[in-house]
mmCIF file of C-alpha atoms in Angstrom:
data_model
loop_
_atom_site.group_PDB
_atom_site.id
_atom_site.type_symbol
_atom_site.label_atom_id
_atom_site.label_comp_id
_atom_site.label_asym_id
_atom_site.label_seq_id
_atom_site.Cartn_x
_atom_site.Cartn_y
_atom_site.Cartn_z
ATOM 1 C CA UNK B 252 25.488 -101.440 -145.936
ATOM 2 C CA UNK B 253 25.965 -98.083 -144.261
ATOM 3 C CA UNK B 254 29.168 -96.140 -144.124
ATOM 4 C CA UNK B 255 31.344 -97.063 -141.175
ATOM 5 C CA UNK B 256 31.152 -93.557 -139.730
ATOM 6 C CA UNK B 257 28.730 -92.931 -136.898
ATOM 7 C CA UNK B 258 27.122 -89.552 -136.744
ATOM 8 C CA UNK B 259 25.512 -88.147 -133.682
ATOM 9 C CA UNK B 260 22.905 -85.439 -133.481
ATOM 10 C CA UNK B 261 21.991 -83.248 -130.584
ATOM 11 C CA UNK B 262 18.740 -81.500 -129.865
ATOM 12 C CA UNK B 263 18.670 -77.749 -130.323
ATOM 13 C CA UNK B 264 17.154 -76.238 -127.199
ATOM 14 C CA UNK B 265 18.560 -72.769 -126.610
ATOM 15 C CA UNK B 266 18.190 -69.345 -128.164
ATOM 16 C CA UNK B 267 21.873 -69.068 -129.027
ATOM 17 C CA UNK B 268 21.826 -72.422 -130.824
ATOM 18 C CA UNK B 269 18.953 -71.295 -133.057
ATOM 19 C CA UNK B 270 20.651 -67.949 -133.615
ATOM 20 C CA UNK B 271 23.795 -69.718 -134.834
ATOM 21 C CA UNK B 272 21.698 -71.471 -137.508
ATOM 22 C CA UNK B 273 20.643 -68.088 -138.899
ATOM 23 C CA UNK B 274 22.866 -67.143 -141.825
ATOM 24 C CA UNK B 275 23.144 -64.977 -144.929
ATOM 25 C CA UNK B 276 22.510 -66.411 -148.342
ATOM 26 C CA UNK B 277 24.274 -65.322 -151.486
ATOM 27 C CA UNK B 278 20.923 -65.334 -153.270
ATOM 28 C CA UNK B 279 17.926 -64.643 -151.066
ATOM 29 C CA UNK B 280 15.129 -66.883 -152.273
ATOM 30 C CA UNK B 281 11.881 -66.858 -150.262
ATOM 31 C CA UNK B 282 12.495 -70.370 -148.955
ATOM 32 C CA UNK B 283 15.899 -69.286 -147.577
ATOM 33 C CA UNK B 284 14.372 -66.217 -145.970
ATOM 34 C CA UNK B 285 11.622 -68.358 -144.411
ATOM 35 C CA UNK B 286 14.269 -70.709 -143.052
ATOM 36 C CA UNK B 287 16.032 -67.798 -141.363
ATOM 37 C CA UNK B 288 12.752 -66.460 -139.990
ATOM 38 C CA UNK B 289 12.055 -69.875 -138.466
ATOM 39 C CA UNK B 290 15.451 -69.939 -136.743
ATOM 40 C CA UNK B 291 15.063 -66.396 -135.432
ATOM 41 C CA UNK B 292 11.511 -67.006 -134.185
ATOM 42 C CA UNK B 293 12.706 -70.065 -132.323
ATOM 43 C CA UNK B 294 15.612 -68.073 -130.900
ATOM 44 C CA UNK B 295 13.152 -65.539 -129.505
ATOM 45 C CA UNK B 296 10.944 -68.265 -128.027
ATOM 46 C CA UNK B 297 13.706 -70.413 -126.519
ATOM 47 C CA UNK B 298 15.455 -70.094 -123.169
ATOM 48 C CA UNK B 299 19.023 -68.822 -123.013
ATOM 49 C CA UNK B 300 21.992 -71.119 -122.515
ATOM 50 C CA UNK B 301 23.939 -71.113 -119.302
ATOM 51 C CA UNK B 302 26.058 -67.928 -119.065
ATOM 52 C CA UNK B 303 29.160 -70.122 -119.441
ATOM 53 C CA UNK B 304 28.083 -70.851 -123.034
ATOM 54 C CA UNK B 305 26.847 -67.377 -123.981
ATOM 55 C CA UNK B 306 28.072 -65.668 -127.148
ATOM 56 C CA UNK B 307 30.334 -63.456 -125.053
ATOM 57 C CA UNK B 308 32.073 -63.753 -121.717
ATOM 58 C CA UNK B 309 29.653 -63.232 -118.818
ATOM 59 C CA UNK B 310 30.998 -62.711 -115.298
ATOM 60 C CA UNK B 311 28.242 -60.892 -113.412
ATOM 61 C CA UNK B 312 24.447 -60.961 -113.165
ATOM 62 C CA UNK B 313 24.388 -57.413 -114.573
ATOM 63 C CA UNK B 314 26.322 -58.511 -117.653
ATOM 64 C CA UNK B 315 23.962 -61.464 -118.059
ATOM 65 C CA UNK B 316 20.898 -59.231 -117.908
ATOM 66 C CA UNK B 317 22.339 -56.762 -120.436
ATOM 67 C CA UNK B 318 23.403 -59.616 -122.726
ATOM 68 C CA UNK B 319 19.899 -61.121 -122.773
ATOM 69 C CA UNK B 320 18.288 -57.773 -123.568
ATOM 70 C CA UNK B 321 20.815 -56.999 -126.309
ATOM 71 C CA UNK B 322 20.320 -60.474 -127.778
ATOM 72 C CA UNK B 323 16.531 -60.093 -127.949
ATOM 73 C CA UNK B 324 16.820 -56.581 -129.417
ATOM 74 C CA UNK B 325 19.288 -57.777 -132.044
ATOM 75 C CA UNK B 326 17.183 -60.794 -133.030
ATOM 76 C CA UNK B 327 14.110 -58.567 -133.389
ATOM 77 C CA UNK B 328 16.107 -56.285 -135.685
ATOM 78 C CA UNK B 329 17.189 -59.291 -137.739
ATOM 79 C CA UNK B 330 13.521 -60.298 -137.986
ATOM 80 C CA UNK B 331 12.750 -56.845 -139.385
ATOM 81 C CA UNK B 332 15.460 -57.305 -142.008
ATOM 82 C CA UNK B 333 14.273 -60.773 -142.973
ATOM 83 C CA UNK B 334 10.598 -59.838 -143.250
ATOM 84 C CA UNK B 335 11.480 -56.720 -145.216
ATOM 85 C CA UNK B 336 13.554 -58.859 -147.562
ATOM 86 C CA UNK B 337 10.619 -61.262 -147.903
ATOM 87 C CA UNK B 338 8.239 -58.366 -148.575
ATOM 88 C CA UNK B 339 10.545 -57.110 -151.313
ATOM 89 C CA UNK B 340 10.050 -60.397 -153.169
ATOM 90 C CA UNK B 341 6.329 -59.612 -153.500
ATOM 91 C CA UNK B 342 6.484 -55.830 -153.734
ATOM 92 C CA UNK B 343 6.040 -54.435 -157.235
ATOM 93 C CA UNK B 344 8.032 -51.224 -157.400
ATOM 94 C CA UNK B 345 6.156 -49.899 -160.434
ATOM 95 C CA UNK B 346 2.850 -50.512 -162.156
ATOM 96 C CA UNK B 347 3.838 -50.674 -165.821
ATOM 97 C CA UNK B 348 1.076 -50.356 -168.430
ATOM 98 C CA UNK B 349 1.947 -53.744 -169.882
ATOM 99 C CA UNK B 350 1.236 -55.415 -166.520
ATOM 100 C CA UNK B 351 -2.505 -54.932 -166.936
ATOM 101 C CA UNK B 352 -2.856 -58.564 -168.039
ATOM 102 C CA UNK B 353 -1.481 -59.610 -164.636
ATOM 103 C CA UNK B 354 -3.228 -56.921 -162.621
ATOM 104 C CA UNK B 355 -5.065 -59.252 -160.204
ATOM 105 C CA UNK B 356 -1.949 -61.308 -159.560
ATOM 106 C CA UNK B 357 0.066 -58.155 -158.923
ATOM 107 C CA UNK B 358 -2.577 -56.816 -156.537
ATOM 108 C CA UNK B 359 -2.473 -60.074 -154.577
ATOM 109 C CA UNK B 360 1.322 -59.861 -154.513
ATOM 110 C CA UNK B 361 1.133 -56.300 -153.180
ATOM 111 C CA UNK B 362 -1.243 -57.496 -150.461
ATOM 112 C CA UNK B 363 1.287 -60.117 -149.372
ATOM 113 C CA UNK B 364 4.063 -57.512 -149.372
ATOM 114 C CA UNK B 365 1.925 -55.193 -147.240
ATOM 115 C CA UNK B 366 1.319 -57.982 -144.717
ATOM 116 C CA UNK B 367 5.065 -58.628 -144.458
ATOM 117 C CA UNK B 368 5.826 -54.919 -144.050
ATOM 118 C CA UNK B 369 3.301 -54.775 -141.203
ATOM 119 C CA UNK B 370 5.021 -57.737 -139.544
ATOM 120 C CA UNK B 371 8.263 -55.760 -139.855
ATOM 121 C CA UNK B 372 6.660 -52.946 -137.904
ATOM 122 C CA UNK B 373 5.713 -55.356 -135.116
ATOM 123 C CA UNK B 374 9.307 -56.559 -134.724
ATOM 124 C CA UNK B 375 10.614 -52.992 -134.968
ATOM 125 C CA UNK B 376 8.352 -51.943 -132.083
ATOM 126 C CA UNK B 377 9.602 -54.918 -130.049
ATOM 127 C CA UNK B 378 13.241 -53.945 -130.719
ATOM 128 C CA UNK B 379 12.447 -50.329 -129.833
ATOM 129 C CA UNK B 380 10.845 -51.356 -126.547
ATOM 130 C CA UNK B 381 13.786 -53.581 -125.596
ATOM 131 C CA UNK B 382 16.217 -50.816 -126.536
ATOM 132 C CA UNK B 383 14.353 -48.545 -124.124
ATOM 133 C CA UNK B 384 14.803 -51.136 -121.379
ATOM 134 C CA UNK B 385 18.527 -51.351 -122.165
ATOM 135 C CA UNK B 386 18.803 -47.562 -121.859
ATOM 136 C CA UNK B 387 17.655 -47.805 -118.254
ATOM 137 C CA UNK B 388 20.511 -50.203 -117.409
ATOM 138 C CA UNK B 389 24.020 -49.042 -116.600
ATOM 139 C CA UNK B 390 26.393 -49.446 -119.541
ATOM 140 C CA UNK B 391 28.544 -52.552 -119.363
ATOM 141 C CA UNK B 392 30.996 -53.344 -122.138
ATOM 142 C CA UNK B 393 30.460 -56.841 -123.546
ATOM 143 C CA UNK B 394 33.410 -57.481 -125.827
ATOM 144 C CA UNK B 395 32.170 -59.956 -128.440
ATOM 145 C CA UNK B 396 28.797 -58.373 -129.088
ATOM 146 C CA UNK B 397 29.784 -54.741 -129.561
ATOM 147 C CA UNK B 398 27.777 -54.677 -132.809
ATOM 148 C CA UNK B 399 24.615 -55.184 -130.785
ATOM 149 C CA UNK B 400 25.573 -52.206 -128.605
ATOM 150 C CA UNK B 401 26.113 -50.206 -131.788
ATOM 151 C CA UNK B 402 22.602 -51.118 -132.948
ATOM 152 C CA UNK B 403 21.221 -50.017 -129.596
ATOM 153 C CA UNK B 404 23.089 -46.704 -129.837
ATOM 154 C CA UNK B 405 21.841 -46.115 -133.394
ATOM 155 C CA UNK B 406 18.242 -46.769 -132.271
ATOM 156 C CA UNK B 407 18.547 -44.372 -129.325
ATOM 157 C CA UNK B 408 20.040 -41.595 -131.467
ATOM 158 C CA UNK B 409 17.495 -42.095 -134.257
ATOM 159 C CA UNK B 410 20.179 -43.062 -136.766
ATOM 160 C CA UNK B 411 18.447 -46.447 -137.155
ATOM 161 C CA UNK B 412 14.714 -46.001 -137.628
ATOM 162 C CA UNK B 413 12.954 -48.828 -139.430
ATOM 163 C CA UNK B 414 9.614 -47.117 -138.785
ATOM 164 C CA UNK B 415 10.481 -44.450 -141.365
ATOM 165 C CA UNK B 416 11.970 -46.937 -143.825
ATOM 166 C CA UNK B 417 9.007 -49.305 -143.692
ATOM 167 C CA UNK B 418 6.520 -46.436 -143.826
ATOM 168 C CA UNK B 419 8.146 -45.260 -147.065
ATOM 169 C CA UNK B 420 7.834 -48.806 -148.413
ATOM 170 C CA UNK B 421 4.145 -48.886 -147.458
ATOM 171 C CA UNK B 422 3.467 -45.445 -148.953
ATOM 172 C CA UNK B 423 5.069 -46.475 -152.234
ATOM 173 C CA UNK B 424 3.112 -49.714 -152.185
ATOM 174 C CA UNK B 425 -0.160 -47.778 -151.830
ATOM 175 C CA UNK B 426 0.654 -45.621 -154.850
ATOM 176 C CA UNK B 427 1.558 -48.689 -156.935
ATOM 177 C CA UNK B 428 -1.697 -50.376 -155.861
ATOM 178 C CA UNK B 429 -3.668 -47.294 -156.886
ATOM 179 C CA UNK B 430 -1.954 -47.333 -160.287
ATOM 180 C CA UNK B 431 -2.883 -50.996 -160.781
ATOM 181 C CA UNK B 432 -6.473 -50.346 -159.746
ATOM 182 C CA UNK B 433 -6.694 -47.439 -162.190
ATOM 183 C CA UNK B 434 -5.710 -49.697 -165.100
ATOM 184 C CA UNK B 435 -8.293 -50.952 -167.556
ATOM 185 C CA UNK B 436 -8.422 -52.153 -171.160
ATOM 186 C CA UNK B 437 -7.795 -48.642 -172.466
ATOM 187 C CA UNK B 438 -4.494 -48.292 -170.606
ATOM 188 C CA UNK B 439 -3.095 -51.513 -172.029
#
């Protein structure tokens, strides 16, 4: 016999609904990161809700247009963070001499990390492009999503530049890969 409580589900259709499923984990395991990536990808691919149900108050078509651009820019930035976090799970920061026994496994892990860092660059370029589009719009204050405006401002001023951050990650990864490739029985 089932519990006497009925539960009802509703279908998730809109970008904002998927975005609300995205959340931070106390411990970031790859399966949690992949879950967040799924929600964010679906948010980018889904239509927006009616302006009445947006994440901030929308009164004009101009506000609606700015909101949608800020939302897409912000979600792309969150994708960069999530993929970078996922890459860090496979990135070996150092090639220690005692890791020679696991050299091939570590090289494969570095390859996966490099792929994730390159995906980060894709989403960074998308966020950068959208931020450029936002710059061409007149500024309109949207109260509940000021953080997204702050991200846009930091991108425009160069204070937020994931290109540099990810490039440093990739450069370090190359040097670690070279150290692993240089290992042989004599270095162990």
